[in-house]
Coordinates of C-alpha atoms in Angstrom, one line a residue:
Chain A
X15 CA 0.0 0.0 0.0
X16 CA 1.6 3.3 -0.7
X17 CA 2.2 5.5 1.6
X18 CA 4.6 7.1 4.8
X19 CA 6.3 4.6 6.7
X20 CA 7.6 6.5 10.0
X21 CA 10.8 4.5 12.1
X22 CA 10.6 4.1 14.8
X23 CA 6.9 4.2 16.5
X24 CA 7.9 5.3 19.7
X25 CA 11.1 5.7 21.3
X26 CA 12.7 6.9 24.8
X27 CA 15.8 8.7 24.3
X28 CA 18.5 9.8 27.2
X29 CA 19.0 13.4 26.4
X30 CA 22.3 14.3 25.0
X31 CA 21.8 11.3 22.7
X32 CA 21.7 11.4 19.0
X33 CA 18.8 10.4 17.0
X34 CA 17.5 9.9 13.7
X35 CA 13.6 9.7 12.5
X36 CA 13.5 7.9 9.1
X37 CA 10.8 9.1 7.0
X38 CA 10.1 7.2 3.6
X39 CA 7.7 7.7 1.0
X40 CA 6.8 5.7 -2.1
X41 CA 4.3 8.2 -3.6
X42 CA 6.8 9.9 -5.7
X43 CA 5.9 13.1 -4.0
X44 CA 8.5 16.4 -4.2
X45 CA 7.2 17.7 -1.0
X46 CA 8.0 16.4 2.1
X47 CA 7.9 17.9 6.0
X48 CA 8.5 17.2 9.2
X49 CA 6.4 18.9 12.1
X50 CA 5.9 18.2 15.7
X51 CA 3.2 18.5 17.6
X52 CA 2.2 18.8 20.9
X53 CA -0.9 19.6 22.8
X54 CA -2.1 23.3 22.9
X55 CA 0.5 24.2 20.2
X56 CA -0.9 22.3 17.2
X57 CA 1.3 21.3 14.7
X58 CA 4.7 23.2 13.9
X59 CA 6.6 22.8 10.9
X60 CA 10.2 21.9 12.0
X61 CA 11.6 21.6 8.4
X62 CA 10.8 20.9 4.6
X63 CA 11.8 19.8 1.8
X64 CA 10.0 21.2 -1.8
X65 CA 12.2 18.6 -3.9
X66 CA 15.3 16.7 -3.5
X67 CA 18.4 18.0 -3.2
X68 CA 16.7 21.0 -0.9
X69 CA 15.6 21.9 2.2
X70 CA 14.2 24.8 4.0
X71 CA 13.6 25.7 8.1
X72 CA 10.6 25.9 9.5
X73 CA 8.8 27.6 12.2
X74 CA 11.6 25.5 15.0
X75 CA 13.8 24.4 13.2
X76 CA 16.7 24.7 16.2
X77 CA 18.1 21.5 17.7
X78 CA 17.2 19.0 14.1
X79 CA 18.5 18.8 10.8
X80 CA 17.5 17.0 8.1
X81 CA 18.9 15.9 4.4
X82 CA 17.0 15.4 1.2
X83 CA 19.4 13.3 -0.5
X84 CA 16.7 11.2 -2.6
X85 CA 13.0 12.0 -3.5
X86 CA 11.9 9.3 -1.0
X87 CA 13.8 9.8 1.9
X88 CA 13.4 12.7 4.2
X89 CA 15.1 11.6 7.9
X90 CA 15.3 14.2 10.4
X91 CA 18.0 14.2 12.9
X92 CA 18.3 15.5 17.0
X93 CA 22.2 16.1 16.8
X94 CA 21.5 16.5 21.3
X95 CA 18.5 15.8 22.2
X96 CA 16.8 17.3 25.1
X97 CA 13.4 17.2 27.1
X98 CA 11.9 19.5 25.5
X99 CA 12.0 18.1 22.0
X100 CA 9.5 15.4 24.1
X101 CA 7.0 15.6 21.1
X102 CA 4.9 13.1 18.7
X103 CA 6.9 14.0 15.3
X104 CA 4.9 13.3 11.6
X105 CA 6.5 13.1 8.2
X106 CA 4.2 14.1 5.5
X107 CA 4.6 14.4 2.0
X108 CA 2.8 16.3 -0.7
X109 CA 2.9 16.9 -4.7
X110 CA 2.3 20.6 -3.7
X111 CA 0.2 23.2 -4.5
X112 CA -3.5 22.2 -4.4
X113 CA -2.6 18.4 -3.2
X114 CA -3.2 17.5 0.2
X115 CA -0.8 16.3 2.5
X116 CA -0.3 12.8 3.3
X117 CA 1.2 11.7 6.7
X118 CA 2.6 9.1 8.6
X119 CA 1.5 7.5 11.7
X120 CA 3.9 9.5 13.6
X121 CA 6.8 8.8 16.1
X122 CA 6.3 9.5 20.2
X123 CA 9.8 10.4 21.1
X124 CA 10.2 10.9 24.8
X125 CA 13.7 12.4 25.8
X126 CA 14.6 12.1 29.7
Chain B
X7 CA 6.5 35.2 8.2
X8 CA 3.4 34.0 7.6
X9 CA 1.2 32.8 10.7
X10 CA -2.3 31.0 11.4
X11 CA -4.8 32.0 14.0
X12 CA -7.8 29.3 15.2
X13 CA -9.1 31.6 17.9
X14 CA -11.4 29.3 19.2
X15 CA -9.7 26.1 21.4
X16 CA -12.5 24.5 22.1
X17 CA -15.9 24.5 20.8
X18 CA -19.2 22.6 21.7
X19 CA -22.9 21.8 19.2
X20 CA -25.4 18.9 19.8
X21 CA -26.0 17.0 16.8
X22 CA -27.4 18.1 13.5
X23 CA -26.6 22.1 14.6
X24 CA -24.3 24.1 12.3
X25 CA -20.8 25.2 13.3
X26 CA -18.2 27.3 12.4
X27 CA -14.9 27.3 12.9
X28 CA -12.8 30.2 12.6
X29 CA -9.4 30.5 11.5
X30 CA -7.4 33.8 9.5
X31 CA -3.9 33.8 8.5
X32 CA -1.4 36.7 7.5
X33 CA 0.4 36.8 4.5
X34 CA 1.8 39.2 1.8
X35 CA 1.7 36.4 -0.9
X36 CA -1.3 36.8 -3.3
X37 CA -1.2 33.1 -4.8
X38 CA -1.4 30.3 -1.7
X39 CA -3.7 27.7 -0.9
X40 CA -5.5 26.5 2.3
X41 CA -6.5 23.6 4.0
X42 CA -9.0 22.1 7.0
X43 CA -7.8 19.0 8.4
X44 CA -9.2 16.9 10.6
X45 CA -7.7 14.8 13.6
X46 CA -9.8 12.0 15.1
X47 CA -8.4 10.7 18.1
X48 CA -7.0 7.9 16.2
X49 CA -4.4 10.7 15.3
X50 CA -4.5 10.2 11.6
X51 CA -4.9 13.7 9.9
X52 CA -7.4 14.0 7.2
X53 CA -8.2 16.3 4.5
X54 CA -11.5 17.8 4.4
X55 CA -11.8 20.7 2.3
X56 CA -8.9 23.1 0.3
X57 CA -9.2 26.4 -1.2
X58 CA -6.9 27.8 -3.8
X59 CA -6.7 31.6 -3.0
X60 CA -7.0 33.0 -6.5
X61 CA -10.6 31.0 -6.6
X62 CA -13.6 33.1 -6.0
X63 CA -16.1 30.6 -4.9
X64 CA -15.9 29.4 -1.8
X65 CA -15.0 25.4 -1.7
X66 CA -17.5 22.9 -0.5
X67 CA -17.5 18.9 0.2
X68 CA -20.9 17.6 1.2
X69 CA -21.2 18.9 4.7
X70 CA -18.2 20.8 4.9
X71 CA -17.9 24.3 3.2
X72 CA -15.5 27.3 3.4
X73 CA -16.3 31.0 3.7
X74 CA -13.2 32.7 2.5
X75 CA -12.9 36.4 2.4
X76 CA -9.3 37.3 1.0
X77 CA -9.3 41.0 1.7
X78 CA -9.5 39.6 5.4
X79 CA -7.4 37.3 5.5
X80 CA -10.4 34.9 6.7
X81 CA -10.9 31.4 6.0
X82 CA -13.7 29.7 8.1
X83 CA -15.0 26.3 8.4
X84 CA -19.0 25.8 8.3
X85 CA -19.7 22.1 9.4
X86 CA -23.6 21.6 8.7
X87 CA -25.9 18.9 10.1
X88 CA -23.1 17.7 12.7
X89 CA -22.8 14.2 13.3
X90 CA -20.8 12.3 15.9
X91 CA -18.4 11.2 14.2
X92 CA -17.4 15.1 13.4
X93 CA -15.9 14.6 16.8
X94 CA -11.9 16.1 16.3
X95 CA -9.3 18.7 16.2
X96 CA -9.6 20.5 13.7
X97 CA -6.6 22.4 11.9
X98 CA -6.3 24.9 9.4
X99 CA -3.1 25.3 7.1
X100 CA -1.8 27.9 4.6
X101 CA 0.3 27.0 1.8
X102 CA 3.3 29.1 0.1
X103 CA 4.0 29.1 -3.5
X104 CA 7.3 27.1 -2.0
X105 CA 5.4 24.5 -0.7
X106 CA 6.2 25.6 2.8
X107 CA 2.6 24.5 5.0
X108 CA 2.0 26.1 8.2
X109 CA -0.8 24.8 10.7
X110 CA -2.7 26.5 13.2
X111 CA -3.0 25.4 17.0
X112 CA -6.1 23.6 16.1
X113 CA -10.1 23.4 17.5
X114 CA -11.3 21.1 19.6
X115 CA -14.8 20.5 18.7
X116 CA -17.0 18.1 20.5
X117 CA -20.2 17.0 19.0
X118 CA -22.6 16.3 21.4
X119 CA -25.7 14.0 21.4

């Protein structure tokens, strides 16, 4: 089924650790994103990516990076993680403009 | 920078009312599109109605339609005939011509029967 697959689902994290969120999509799309969201503050677009090769910050992007080196991979990585990147993170991805967004399940990273 | 405002956290209707959902943005594009989504709380987000800002008419699927007012900067949700299962967040988003999507900090709206 295409789609978002998200890796992993959940995941508790010591902070100062380094961690990567994979993100793949098999959609073909040129869009993809990565936003966080936590409860009161909706959703907040962390990065994005309009097509491979490129990427762009969002509204926080501070503390991740992420890399755009094929159209269907879009991982996003916490160089030092720390408590307050405690979020649930979706991918989505998009063929921009008009079309919606689809998104992945989402990961619940907890960082201690 | 462009930004989203749902001023409304929580709303409330008993079945088969209307509702309306409020949301404006700020922008100093002229070309953009917007989006409703909707987030059961099985998390998933769903489309459920866009709006491409050079459009006129307002957008409208089933149930769901949009008043958008473009001088204002307004783009609200009217959910008619509410059922149950209308039961969500709800979150508006504003689309760049760079693709970039911004979200609001959502509604809670509770159908109640």
């Amino acid at each position: 089924i295409a789609g978002i697959t998200q890796a992993p689902t959940s995941q508790i994290l010591a902070a100062g650790r380094r961690m990567t969120l994979r993100c793949t999509q098999d959609m073909r799309h040129n869009a993809m994103y990565w936003y966080r969201q936590d409860l009161g503050l909706g959703l907040r677009l962390i990065h994005y990516s309009n097509t491979a090769g490129t990427t762009g910050k969002g509204e926080v992007p501070d503390g991740y990076s992420v890399s755009r080196a094929n159209t269907d991979d879009f991982p996003l990585t916490l160089a030092s993680a720390v408590p307050s990147q405690t979020s649930v993170y979706f991918c989505a991805s998009s063929e921009g403009g008009i079309s919606p967004l689809h998104f992945g399940n989402g990961t619940r990273l907890t960082v201690t | 920078a462009q930004t989203v405002t749902q001023s409304q956290p929580e709303m409330s209707v008993q079945e088969a009312e209307t509702v309306t959902l409020s949301c404006t943005y700020d922008t100093s594009e002229s070309n953009y599109y917007l989006f409703w989504y909707k987030q059961p709380p099985s998390r998933q987000m769903i489309l459920v109605i866009r709006q491409e800002a050079y459009k006129q008419q307002n957008a409208t699927e089933n149930r769901f339609s949009v008043n958008f007012q473009k001088a204002a900067k307004s783009f609200s949700l009217k959910i008619s005939d509410s059922q149950l299962g209308d039961t969500a967040m709800y979150f508006c988003a504003f689309e760049r011509r760079d693709d970039k999507i911004i979200f609001g900090k959502g509604t809670r709206l509770h159908i109640l029967p």
